[in-house]
Amino acid sequence: MVYLVGAGPWDPGLLTLRGHEVLGRADVVLHDYLVNPALLAFARPDALIEGTGHRPGRLPQDAINARLVAWGQAGKVVVRLKGGDPFVFGRGGEEAEALAAAGVPFEVVPGVTAAIAGAAFAGIPVTDRRYGATLGLCAGHRQAGAEDDPVDWAALAGLSTAVIYMGASQLRAAAAALVAAGRAAATPVALVQWASRPDQRTVVSTLAEAADAAETAGLGAPLTIIVGEVVRLRERLGWFERKPLFGLKIVVTRAQGQQGPLASQLAELGAEILPLPSIDFVPAAPDPAVLGQLGGFDLVIFTSANGVDFFLDALWAAGRDPRAFGSARIACIGPATARRLAERGLRADVIPARYVAEGLLEVLLAEGVAGRRVLIPRARVAREILPETLRTAGADVVVLPVYDTVEPPADAATLARIRQGEADLVTLTASSTVTHFRARFSDAEWAHVCAHTRAACIGPVTAATARAAGLDVAVEAGVYTIPGLVEALARR
Ligand code: SAH
């Protein structure tokens, strides 16, 4: 079975549910270069994934057809993943014909084609009754009027809206052909490059000036060219490029499994995410003697959600559960840690109003801690202010290292982009991420990074570490949480 699936223009959210479903079942995926690689993550981990490549190395169409037929005949579930819609300037018809001729069953899963997506993401309705009622799509990669040009420019010039695919290199000839056929030279034109990507660029011009405008702006393929009065609506309807973080490239340094909430909220606000997990956590095999003696504590303080997890996991592995610390009170520094405690069936008795160690100390010192036995399960390396201050105030404090923070390997391509100064901002959510992020660069590289990339920090402690490392802190959260950081970024 072969599914000819439209992947949409780029944004993974524009893949259809049906496309997502068959992608998840495929034995083999054959994709075009215009397909967002992020979509391939929806395929099974054991699926065979191949690309057709890009000119000049692109697999010839005959070879693509032959592969689809061979896999289909071998009984594989095949997804042929094509940019936009498979049947709009995508040679999907030729592939389907080859399959039909070979008796291989196939199904077509339509996709959002570039004309529709490009216009929508530029804030242009491809049709609007106030501006007319006809829409034409054409392929503009042959020189207009040349012998092999299949486009009827005169017919196209008579439509309210014309959208040109593959027209970046022949824009001048195409625009001239439309004007020669009677379309007004002042007709508005929108050029949309890489529609729906965080680096989408849109230039508005006229038929007379579009080719020059594209050159001046340095626009190239893939470019969707929209010609018609509807382009005027963009001024009021352009929504995508007005998102608060549109055009910004932001590094997210959170751990691999914890990128999600921050990365997705920033992407939602229009940012392009450069994922560079700069911290990872490994269990630290806590002292069995301490784990066996949890009964005597008055207070257990958790400083992070990871501390909760590693401590409770170690307790469980030692054959025990939270009853081991009996009626000890539980304190934590911030709401994310309290939430993790709640997820594991425990209630935090104390959460300070200010989500830093100093905030918790204020509360505890006001209550008085003299003579109290306090357990702090946490990372081996952490700020010592909490245990030290409590000890000074007369508490008997046991620090139990339950995990270590380590520096995970970095994705070379992402690291190279950051090294070249491409990132506008780096989000830093703990002092340890600052240290680990810094350690990825030589001194010379670091100076370059600091000149181009500014820091967005979760709170004052992280910000101080970032400044000490040489970063310019552009954003500091008012509330020291991930949502607080996102809000500060959105308002900046
Ligand atoms: N089957 C695809 C079109 C393939 S032809 C579809 O339905 O969209 C390739 C052309 O599509 C490009 O030259 C460009 O004109 C357009 N295109 C595809 N993806 C695009 C994108 N993300 N932004 C702008 N144009 C795009």
Short mmCIF file of C-alpha atoms and ligand atoms in Angstrom, two decimals:
data_model
loop_
_atom_site.label_atom_id
_atom_site.label_comp_id
_atom_site.label_asym_id
_atom_site.label_seq_id
_atom_site.Cartn_x
_atom_site.Cartn_y
_atom_site.Cartn_z
CA MET A 1 0.00 0.00 0.00
CA VAL A 2 1.40 3.37 -0.96
CA TYR A 3 0.11 6.60 0.55
CA LEU A 4 0.85 9.77 -1.40
CA VAL A 5 0.79 12.23 1.49
CA GLY A 6 0.83 16.01 1.40
CA ALA A 7 3.12 17.32 4.13
CA GLY A 8 1.94 20.93 3.88
CA PRO A 9 4.33 23.86 3.43
CA TRP A 10 6.52 23.40 6.54
CA ASP A 11 4.84 23.95 9.90
CA PRO A 12 4.24 20.42 11.26
CA GLY A 13 0.83 21.51 12.50
CA LEU A 14 -0.35 21.68 8.89
CA LEU A 15 -0.03 17.93 8.28
CA THR A 16 -3.49 16.34 8.22
CA LEU A 17 -4.59 13.85 10.87
CA ARG A 18 -4.78 11.18 8.18
CA GLY A 19 -1.24 11.98 7.07
CA HIS A 20 -0.04 11.72 10.66
CA GLU A 21 -1.78 8.39 11.12
CA VAL A 22 -0.36 6.69 8.02
CA LEU A 23 3.08 8.15 8.71
CA GLY A 24 2.99 6.43 12.08
CA ARG A 25 2.27 3.09 10.41
CA ALA A 26 4.71 3.27 7.51
CA ASP A 27 7.47 0.70 6.94
CA VAL A 28 9.08 3.06 4.45
CA VAL A 29 8.99 6.85 4.08
CA LEU A 30 10.26 8.56 0.94
CA HIS A 31 10.27 12.34 1.34
CA ASP A 32 11.05 15.43 -0.72
CA TYR A 33 13.58 18.08 0.24
CA LEU A 34 10.83 20.64 0.88
CA VAL A 35 9.39 18.46 3.65
CA ASN A 36 10.08 19.56 7.22
CA PRO A 37 12.38 16.90 8.78
CA ALA A 38 10.48 17.35 12.05
CA LEU A 39 7.61 15.39 10.46
CA LEU A 40 9.83 12.33 10.18
CA ALA A 41 9.70 12.06 13.97
CA PHE A 42 6.10 10.86 13.53
CA ALA A 43 7.38 7.76 11.70
CA ARG A 44 8.14 4.56 13.59
CA PRO A 45 11.70 4.45 14.89
CA ASP A 46 12.35 1.33 12.81
CA ALA A 47 10.89 2.75 9.58
CA LEU A 48 13.23 3.05 6.61
CA ILE A 49 13.48 6.75 5.80
CA GLU A 50 14.85 8.02 2.51
CA GLY A 51 14.98 11.42 0.87
CA THR A 52 14.74 12.05 -2.85
CA GLY A 53 17.37 14.78 -2.53
CA HIS A 54 17.54 18.18 -4.13
CA ARG A 55 18.76 19.26 -7.53
CA PRO A 56 21.20 18.52 -9.04
CA GLY A 57 21.43 15.25 -7.10
CA ARG A 58 17.69 14.66 -7.03
CA LEU A 59 16.60 11.09 -7.65
CA PRO A 60 15.15 10.95 -11.19
CA GLN A 61 11.35 10.64 -11.30
CA ASP A 62 11.59 7.17 -12.93
CA ALA A 63 13.71 5.96 -10.04
CA ILE A 64 11.23 7.36 -7.51
CA ASN A 65 8.35 5.65 -9.30
CA ALA A 66 10.29 2.36 -9.51
CA ARG A 67 11.07 2.42 -5.80
CA LEU A 68 7.47 3.09 -4.83
CA VAL A 69 6.34 0.22 -7.05
CA ALA A 70 9.00 -2.18 -5.73
CA TRP A 71 8.24 -1.43 -2.08
CA GLY A 72 4.52 -1.67 -2.74
CA GLN A 73 4.93 -5.03 -4.47
CA ALA A 74 7.04 -6.24 -1.55
CA GLY A 75 4.01 -5.67 0.68
CA LYS A 76 5.40 -2.67 2.52
CA VAL A 77 3.31 0.16 3.88
CA VAL A 78 4.85 3.11 2.06
CA VAL A 79 4.42 6.83 2.68
CA ARG A 80 5.49 9.10 -0.13
CA LEU A 81 5.72 12.40 1.71
CA LYS A 82 5.59 15.43 -0.54
CA GLY A 83 5.69 19.14 0.23
CA GLY A 84 2.34 20.93 0.10
CA ASP A 85 -0.21 18.82 -1.74
CA PRO A 86 0.92 15.77 -3.72
CA PHE A 87 -1.25 16.63 -6.72
CA VAL A 88 -0.34 20.32 -7.00
CA PHE A 89 2.86 20.75 -9.02
CA GLY A 90 4.20 17.71 -7.20
CA ARG A 91 4.32 14.97 -9.83
CA GLY A 92 1.96 13.03 -7.61
CA GLY A 93 -0.07 12.22 -10.70
CA GLU A 94 2.90 10.50 -12.35
CA GLU A 95 3.65 8.49 -9.22
CA ALA A 96 0.03 7.43 -8.84
CA GLU A 97 -0.06 6.40 -12.48
CA ALA A 98 3.04 4.23 -12.08
CA LEU A 99 1.45 2.56 -9.07
CA ALA A 100 -1.85 2.05 -10.89
CA ALA A 101 -0.05 0.54 -13.89
CA ALA A 102 1.82 -1.88 -11.61
CA GLY A 103 -1.34 -2.83 -9.76
CA VAL A 104 -0.06 -1.45 -6.43
CA PRO A 105 -2.91 -0.07 -4.31
CA PHE A 106 -2.49 3.56 -3.33
CA GLU A 107 -4.29 6.33 -1.51
CA VAL A 108 -3.89 10.08 -1.78
CA VAL A 109 -3.83 12.19 1.39
CA PRO A 110 -4.17 15.83 0.34
CA GLY A 111 -2.07 18.52 1.95
CA VAL A 112 -2.10 22.29 2.37
CA THR A 113 -0.61 23.57 -0.84
CA ALA A 114 1.91 26.45 -0.90
CA ALA A 115 -0.46 28.91 -2.58
CA ILE A 116 -3.04 28.54 0.15
CA ALA A 117 -0.56 28.33 3.02
CA GLY A 118 1.78 31.02 1.72
CA ALA A 119 -1.08 33.46 1.24
CA ALA A 120 -2.69 32.60 4.59
CA PHE A 121 0.60 32.98 6.52
CA ALA A 122 1.19 36.31 4.79
CA GLY A 123 -2.28 37.46 5.85
CA ILE A 124 -3.76 37.30 2.34
CA PRO A 125 -7.08 35.58 1.56
CA VAL A 126 -6.46 33.99 -1.88
CA THR A 127 -10.01 34.94 -2.79
CA ASP A 128 -12.15 37.72 -1.40
CA ARG A 129 -15.44 38.59 -3.04
CA ARG A 130 -14.69 42.30 -2.77
CA TYR A 131 -11.78 41.80 -5.15
CA GLY A 132 -13.18 39.21 -7.56
CA ALA A 133 -14.06 35.57 -7.77
CA THR A 134 -11.38 33.70 -9.68
CA LEU A 135 -8.09 32.12 -8.66
CA GLY A 136 -5.43 30.58 -10.85
CA LEU A 137 -2.32 28.61 -9.95
CA CYS A 138 0.59 28.22 -12.32
CA ALA A 139 4.12 26.87 -12.48
CA GLY A 140 6.51 29.67 -13.32
CA HIS A 141 9.83 27.95 -13.75
CA ARG A 142 9.93 28.18 -17.54
CA GLN A 143 10.70 31.54 -19.04
CA ALA A 144 7.36 33.15 -19.86
CA GLY A 145 6.69 32.97 -23.57
CA ALA A 146 9.56 30.58 -24.27
CA GLU A 147 8.83 27.56 -26.45
CA ASP A 148 8.54 25.14 -23.53
CA ASP A 149 6.39 27.49 -21.39
CA PRO A 150 3.07 25.76 -20.72
CA VAL A 151 1.46 28.74 -18.98
CA ASP A 152 -1.28 30.71 -20.69
CA TRP A 153 -0.34 34.12 -19.29
CA ALA A 154 -3.17 35.87 -21.11
CA ALA A 155 -5.71 33.62 -19.40
CA LEU A 156 -4.00 34.10 -16.04
CA ALA A 157 -3.97 37.88 -16.45
CA GLY A 158 -7.75 37.80 -16.58
CA LEU A 159 -8.20 36.17 -13.15
CA SER A 160 -8.65 38.09 -9.88
CA THR A 161 -5.80 36.28 -8.15
CA ALA A 162 -2.88 34.42 -9.71
CA VAL A 163 -0.40 32.42 -7.67
CA ILE A 164 2.91 31.40 -9.20
CA TYR A 165 4.86 28.40 -7.93
CA MET A 166 8.55 27.81 -8.69
CA GLY A 167 8.77 31.32 -10.06
CA ALA A 168 11.73 32.77 -8.17
CA SER A 169 14.19 32.61 -11.08
CA GLN A 170 11.73 33.71 -13.78
CA LEU A 171 9.84 36.37 -11.87
CA ARG A 172 10.84 39.20 -14.20
CA ALA A 173 9.59 37.40 -17.31
CA ALA A 174 6.41 36.22 -15.60
CA ALA A 175 5.51 39.71 -14.36
CA ALA A 176 6.24 41.17 -17.81
CA ALA A 177 4.05 38.52 -19.45
CA LEU A 178 1.13 39.37 -17.17
CA VAL A 179 1.51 43.10 -17.90
CA ALA A 180 1.83 42.42 -21.65
CA ALA A 181 -1.40 40.42 -21.40
CA GLY A 182 -3.20 43.41 -19.95
CA ARG A 183 -2.79 43.16 -16.18
CA ALA A 184 -2.09 46.59 -14.68
CA ALA A 185 1.59 47.14 -13.85
CA ALA A 186 0.49 48.55 -10.49
CA THR A 187 -1.22 45.29 -9.46
CA PRO A 188 0.02 44.34 -5.98
CA VAL A 189 2.29 41.31 -5.67
CA ALA A 190 3.30 39.46 -2.51
CA LEU A 191 6.43 37.34 -2.47
CA VAL A 192 6.42 34.81 0.34
CA GLN A 193 9.62 32.90 0.99
CA TRP A 194 9.58 29.79 3.20
CA ALA A 195 5.94 30.19 4.19
CA SER A 196 5.02 29.04 7.70
CA ARG A 197 8.64 28.70 8.81
CA PRO A 198 9.83 30.90 11.67
CA ASP A 199 12.12 32.62 9.14
CA GLN A 200 9.29 33.31 6.67
CA ARG A 201 9.87 36.52 4.70
CA THR A 202 7.27 38.48 2.83
CA VAL A 203 7.84 41.36 0.46
CA VAL A 204 4.96 43.32 -1.06
CA SER A 205 5.49 45.06 -4.36
CA THR A 206 3.79 45.52 -7.76
CA LEU A 207 4.02 43.66 -11.05
CA ALA A 208 6.27 46.45 -12.36
CA GLU A 209 8.71 46.23 -9.48
CA ALA A 210 8.44 42.72 -8.04
CA ALA A 211 11.57 41.31 -9.71
CA ASP A 212 13.72 44.20 -8.48
CA ALA A 213 12.15 43.98 -5.03
CA ALA A 214 12.96 40.28 -4.82
CA GLU A 215 16.56 40.94 -5.83
CA THR A 216 16.97 43.80 -3.38
CA ALA A 217 15.57 41.70 -0.55
CA GLY A 218 17.60 38.68 -1.60
CA LEU A 219 14.55 36.46 -1.86
CA GLY A 220 14.85 33.10 -3.56
CA ALA A 221 13.23 29.68 -3.76
CA PRO A 222 11.02 28.42 -2.36
CA LEU A 223 8.93 31.44 -3.16
CA THR A 224 5.18 31.70 -3.52
CA ILE A 225 4.18 34.66 -5.66
CA ILE A 226 0.69 36.06 -5.19
CA VAL A 227 -0.63 38.54 -7.74
CA GLY A 228 -3.87 40.42 -7.24
CA GLU A 229 -5.74 43.09 -5.32
CA VAL A 230 -6.25 40.66 -2.41
CA VAL A 231 -2.61 41.35 -1.47
CA ARG A 232 -3.81 44.72 -0.11
CA LEU A 233 -5.54 42.91 2.77
CA ARG A 234 -2.17 41.85 4.18
CA GLU A 235 -1.68 45.23 5.74
CA ARG A 236 -4.59 44.54 8.08
CA LEU A 237 -4.54 40.73 8.20
CA GLY A 238 -0.82 39.92 8.41
CA TRP A 239 -0.91 37.87 11.61
CA PHE A 240 2.02 35.47 11.51
CA GLU A 241 4.86 37.95 11.22
CA ARG A 242 3.28 40.07 13.98
CA LYS A 243 3.70 37.45 16.68
CA PRO A 244 5.66 38.95 19.59
CA LEU A 245 8.76 36.80 19.13
CA PHE A 246 8.56 36.41 15.34
CA GLY A 247 11.97 36.50 13.68
CA LEU A 248 13.89 35.75 16.86
CA LYS A 249 16.08 32.68 17.17
CA ILE A 250 16.12 31.50 20.75
CA VAL A 251 18.34 28.83 22.28
CA VAL A 252 16.61 26.56 24.78
CA THR A 253 19.16 25.02 27.14
CA ARG A 254 16.82 22.91 29.24
CA ALA A 255 17.44 19.17 29.49
CA GLN A 256 16.44 16.97 26.57
CA GLY A 257 13.27 15.65 28.18
CA GLN A 258 12.36 19.07 29.62
CA GLN A 259 12.60 21.29 26.52
CA GLY A 260 8.89 20.88 25.78
CA PRO A 261 6.96 23.49 27.76
CA LEU A 262 9.43 26.34 27.29
CA ALA A 263 10.23 25.55 23.66
CA SER A 264 6.60 25.14 22.65
CA GLN A 265 5.46 28.34 24.37
CA LEU A 266 8.22 30.35 22.70
CA ALA A 267 7.44 28.77 19.32
CA GLU A 268 3.78 29.64 19.85
CA LEU A 269 4.87 33.27 20.21
CA GLY A 270 6.65 33.04 16.87
CA ALA A 271 10.25 32.32 17.84
CA GLU A 272 12.49 29.86 16.06
CA ILE A 273 13.86 27.42 18.63
CA LEU A 274 17.48 26.29 18.62
CA PRO A 275 17.41 23.31 20.98
CA LEU A 276 20.71 22.90 22.79
CA PRO A 277 20.13 20.80 25.90
CA SER A 278 22.93 21.94 28.17
CA ILE A 279 22.23 19.89 31.21
CA ASP A 280 21.36 16.31 31.98
CA PHE A 281 20.69 14.57 35.25
CA VAL A 282 22.00 11.25 36.51
CA PRO A 283 21.17 9.54 39.80
CA ALA A 284 23.83 9.89 42.48
CA ALA A 285 23.26 6.72 44.56
CA PRO A 286 22.38 8.47 47.83
CA ASP A 287 23.94 7.37 51.10
CA PRO A 288 22.01 4.22 52.25
CA ALA A 289 22.71 5.14 55.88
CA VAL A 290 20.76 8.39 55.45
CA LEU A 291 17.98 6.68 53.48
CA GLY A 292 17.62 4.21 56.35
CA GLN A 293 17.37 6.97 58.97
CA LEU A 294 14.69 9.26 57.61
CA GLY A 295 12.48 9.01 60.67
CA GLY A 296 14.17 11.70 62.68
CA PHE A 297 13.72 14.71 60.40
CA ASP A 298 11.44 17.65 61.16
CA LEU A 299 11.65 19.20 57.69
CA VAL A 300 12.46 17.98 54.17
CA ILE A 301 13.35 20.70 51.65
CA PHE A 302 13.12 20.10 47.90
CA THR A 303 14.90 22.60 45.68
CA SER A 304 13.82 21.24 42.28
CA ALA A 305 11.43 18.84 40.56
CA ASN A 306 14.43 16.69 39.68
CA GLY A 307 15.33 16.48 43.35
CA VAL A 308 11.83 15.18 44.08
CA ASP A 309 12.08 12.53 41.41
CA PHE A 310 15.57 11.29 42.17
CA PHE A 311 14.94 11.23 45.92
CA LEU A 312 11.64 9.39 45.71
CA ASP A 313 13.06 6.97 43.11
CA ALA A 314 16.01 6.20 45.37
CA LEU A 315 13.69 5.73 48.32
CA TRP A 316 11.55 3.36 46.29
CA ALA A 317 14.61 1.44 45.07
CA ALA A 318 15.68 1.04 48.70
CA GLY A 319 12.37 -0.70 49.37
CA ARG A 320 10.79 2.28 51.12
CA ASP A 321 8.28 5.04 50.37
CA PRO A 322 7.51 8.56 51.68
CA ARG A 323 6.16 7.15 54.95
CA ALA A 324 9.87 6.81 55.78
CA PHE A 325 10.02 10.49 56.66
CA GLY A 326 6.76 10.26 58.50
CA SER A 327 5.33 13.51 59.71
CA ALA A 328 8.24 15.72 58.67
CA ARG A 329 7.03 18.91 57.03
CA ILE A 330 7.80 19.41 53.35
CA ALA A 331 9.08 22.68 51.94
CA CYS A 332 10.03 23.62 48.39
CA ILE A 333 11.32 26.70 46.62
CA GLY A 334 8.83 27.10 43.79
CA PRO A 335 5.56 25.95 42.26
CA ALA A 336 7.07 23.56 39.68
CA THR A 337 8.61 21.53 42.51
CA ALA A 338 5.33 21.66 44.45
CA ARG A 339 3.52 20.39 41.35
CA ARG A 340 5.93 17.47 41.00
CA LEU A 341 5.43 16.64 44.67
CA ALA A 342 1.68 16.69 44.12
CA GLU A 343 2.04 14.41 41.09
CA ARG A 344 3.79 11.96 43.37
CA GLY A 345 1.14 12.20 46.05
CA LEU A 346 2.84 14.64 48.43
CA ARG A 347 1.75 18.05 49.55
CA ALA A 348 4.21 20.89 50.06
CA ASP A 349 3.55 22.58 53.41
CA VAL A 350 5.72 25.59 52.64
CA ILE A 351 6.17 27.45 49.32
CA PRO A 352 7.61 30.96 49.62
CA ALA A 353 6.25 33.94 47.73
CA ARG A 354 9.64 34.56 46.07
CA TYR A 355 10.83 31.42 44.25
CA VAL A 356 14.51 31.51 45.24
CA ALA A 357 16.39 29.93 48.15
CA GLU A 358 16.45 33.34 49.86
CA GLY A 359 12.65 33.48 49.68
CA LEU A 360 12.33 30.13 51.43
CA LEU A 361 14.93 31.10 54.03
CA GLU A 362 12.93 34.19 54.94
CA VAL A 363 9.91 32.02 55.70
CA LEU A 364 11.84 29.35 57.60
CA LEU A 365 13.94 31.77 59.63
CA ALA A 366 10.82 33.68 60.62
CA GLU A 367 9.38 30.41 61.93
CA GLY A 368 12.65 29.58 63.71
CA VAL A 369 14.76 26.52 62.92
CA ALA A 370 16.99 26.19 65.99
CA GLY A 371 17.36 22.55 66.99
CA ARG A 372 15.40 21.29 63.98
CA ARG A 373 16.59 18.37 61.89
CA VAL A 374 16.45 19.29 58.21
CA LEU A 375 17.01 17.04 55.18
CA ILE A 376 17.83 18.57 51.79
CA PRO A 377 17.80 16.04 48.93
CA ARG A 378 19.30 17.86 45.94
CA ALA A 379 22.02 17.93 43.28
CA ARG A 380 25.54 17.22 44.48
CA VAL A 381 26.72 20.62 43.26
CA ALA A 382 24.36 23.44 44.20
CA ARG A 383 24.32 26.75 46.02
CA GLU A 384 25.22 26.28 49.68
CA ILE A 385 23.22 29.22 50.93
CA LEU A 386 20.31 27.07 52.11
CA PRO A 387 22.22 24.57 54.31
CA GLU A 388 24.72 27.17 55.50
CA THR A 389 22.14 29.72 56.57
CA LEU A 390 20.00 27.10 58.29
CA ARG A 391 23.03 25.75 60.14
CA THR A 392 23.99 29.23 61.26
CA ALA A 393 20.46 29.60 62.60
CA GLY A 394 20.94 26.47 64.69
CA ALA A 395 19.40 23.76 62.52
CA ASP A 396 20.92 20.31 62.17
CA VAL A 397 21.11 19.98 58.37
CA VAL A 398 21.81 16.89 56.29
CA VAL A 399 22.44 17.48 52.57
CA LEU A 400 21.69 14.32 50.61
CA PRO A 401 23.01 14.40 47.03
CA VAL A 402 20.48 12.45 44.96
CA TYR A 403 21.62 13.46 41.49
CA ASP A 404 24.46 14.95 39.52
CA THR A 405 24.15 17.42 36.67
CA VAL A 406 26.21 16.54 33.63
CA GLU A 407 26.84 18.16 30.28
CA PRO A 408 25.14 16.23 27.48
CA PRO A 409 26.65 16.04 23.98
CA ALA A 410 25.53 18.90 21.73
CA ASP A 411 23.99 18.72 18.28
CA ALA A 412 26.84 19.87 16.02
CA ALA A 413 24.65 21.76 13.55
CA THR A 414 22.84 23.74 16.25
CA LEU A 415 26.09 24.47 18.03
CA ALA A 416 27.63 25.75 14.79
CA ARG A 417 24.71 28.14 14.26
CA ILE A 418 25.09 29.53 17.77
CA ARG A 419 28.86 29.80 17.35
CA GLN A 420 28.32 31.88 14.23
CA GLY A 421 26.24 34.31 16.25
CA GLU A 422 22.87 33.32 14.74
CA ALA A 423 21.00 33.13 18.02
CA ASP A 424 19.34 36.31 19.26
CA LEU A 425 18.68 35.01 22.76
CA VAL A 426 19.57 32.12 25.02
CA THR A 427 17.14 31.10 27.75
CA LEU A 428 18.85 30.15 30.99
CA THR A 429 16.88 28.50 33.75
CA ALA A 430 19.61 27.67 36.27
CA SER A 431 23.18 28.70 37.03
CA SER A 432 24.34 25.22 36.04
CA THR A 433 22.91 25.68 32.53
CA VAL A 434 24.91 28.92 32.23
CA THR A 435 28.11 27.10 33.19
CA HIS A 436 27.43 24.19 30.86
CA PHE A 437 26.41 26.46 27.98
CA ARG A 438 29.60 28.51 28.42
CA ALA A 439 31.74 25.37 28.50
CA ARG A 440 30.71 24.49 24.95
CA PHE A 441 32.74 27.34 23.46
CA SER A 442 36.38 28.36 23.31
CA ASP A 443 37.22 31.81 24.70
CA ALA A 444 37.28 33.35 21.21
CA GLU A 445 34.00 31.70 20.26
CA TRP A 446 32.46 32.82 23.52
CA ALA A 447 33.35 36.45 22.87
CA HIS A 448 31.59 36.15 19.51
CA VAL A 449 28.52 34.50 21.08
CA CYS A 450 28.32 37.21 23.75
CA ALA A 451 28.44 39.89 21.04
CA HIS A 452 25.39 38.44 19.23
CA THR A 453 23.38 36.47 21.74
CA ARG A 454 21.73 37.96 24.81
CA ALA A 455 20.48 36.11 27.82
CA ALA A 456 16.92 35.60 29.05
CA CYS A 457 17.12 34.41 32.65
CA ILE A 458 14.60 32.80 34.95
CA GLY A 459 15.64 34.83 37.99
CA PRO A 460 18.26 36.98 39.70
CA VAL A 461 20.63 34.16 40.64
CA THR A 462 20.84 32.78 37.12
CA ALA A 463 21.11 36.33 35.76
CA ALA A 464 24.06 37.06 38.04
CA THR A 465 25.82 33.90 36.86
CA ALA A 466 25.10 34.85 33.23
CA ARG A 467 26.50 38.36 33.73
CA ALA A 468 29.57 37.00 35.44
CA ALA A 469 30.12 34.76 32.42
CA GLY A 470 30.03 37.82 30.17
CA LEU A 471 26.51 37.64 28.77
CA ASP A 472 24.32 40.67 28.35
CA VAL A 473 21.10 39.91 30.21
CA ALA A 474 18.24 41.28 28.09
CA VAL A 475 15.37 39.64 29.94
CA GLU A 476 14.92 38.69 33.56
CA ALA A 477 11.70 37.03 34.67
CA GLY A 478 9.65 38.87 37.30
CA VAL A 479 8.17 35.60 38.56
CA TYR A 480 10.91 32.98 38.76
CA THR A 481 9.19 30.22 36.82
CA ILE A 482 9.05 29.03 33.20
CA PRO A 483 5.72 30.83 32.59
CA GLY A 484 7.28 33.91 34.24
CA LEU A 485 10.22 33.72 31.83
CA VAL A 486 7.93 33.32 28.81
CA GLU A 487 5.87 36.30 29.90
CA ALA A 488 8.95 38.46 30.37
CA LEU A 489 10.14 37.48 26.88
CA ALA A 490 6.77 38.23 25.30
CA ARG A 491 6.67 41.67 26.93
CA ARG A 492 10.26 42.62 26.18
N1 SAH B 1 3.36 20.25 -4.13
C1 SAH B 1 3.81 21.51 -3.60
C2 SAH B 1 4.48 22.36 -4.66
C3 SAH B 1 5.78 21.81 -5.12
S1 SAH B 1 6.54 22.85 -6.30
C4 SAH B 1 2.63 22.25 -3.00
O1 SAH B 1 1.48 21.83 -3.17
O2 SAH B 1 2.85 23.26 -2.33
C5 SAH B 1 7.65 23.77 -5.27
C6 SAH B 1 7.19 25.20 -5.16
O3 SAH B 1 6.17 25.31 -4.19
C7 SAH B 1 8.26 26.15 -4.71
O4 SAH B 1 9.09 26.56 -5.76
C8 SAH B 1 7.43 27.29 -4.17
O5 SAH B 1 6.90 28.06 -5.21
C9 SAH B 1 6.27 26.55 -3.53
N2 SAH B 1 6.52 26.27 -2.11
C10 SAH B 1 6.57 25.07 -1.51
N3 SAH B 1 6.77 25.21 -0.18
C11 SAH B 1 6.84 26.53 0.05
C12 SAH B 1 7.02 27.32 1.22
N4 SAH B 1 7.16 26.78 2.43
N5 SAH B 1 7.05 28.67 1.09
C13 SAH B 1 6.89 29.25 -0.12
N6 SAH B 1 6.73 28.56 -1.23
C14 SAH B 1 6.69 27.22 -1.16
#
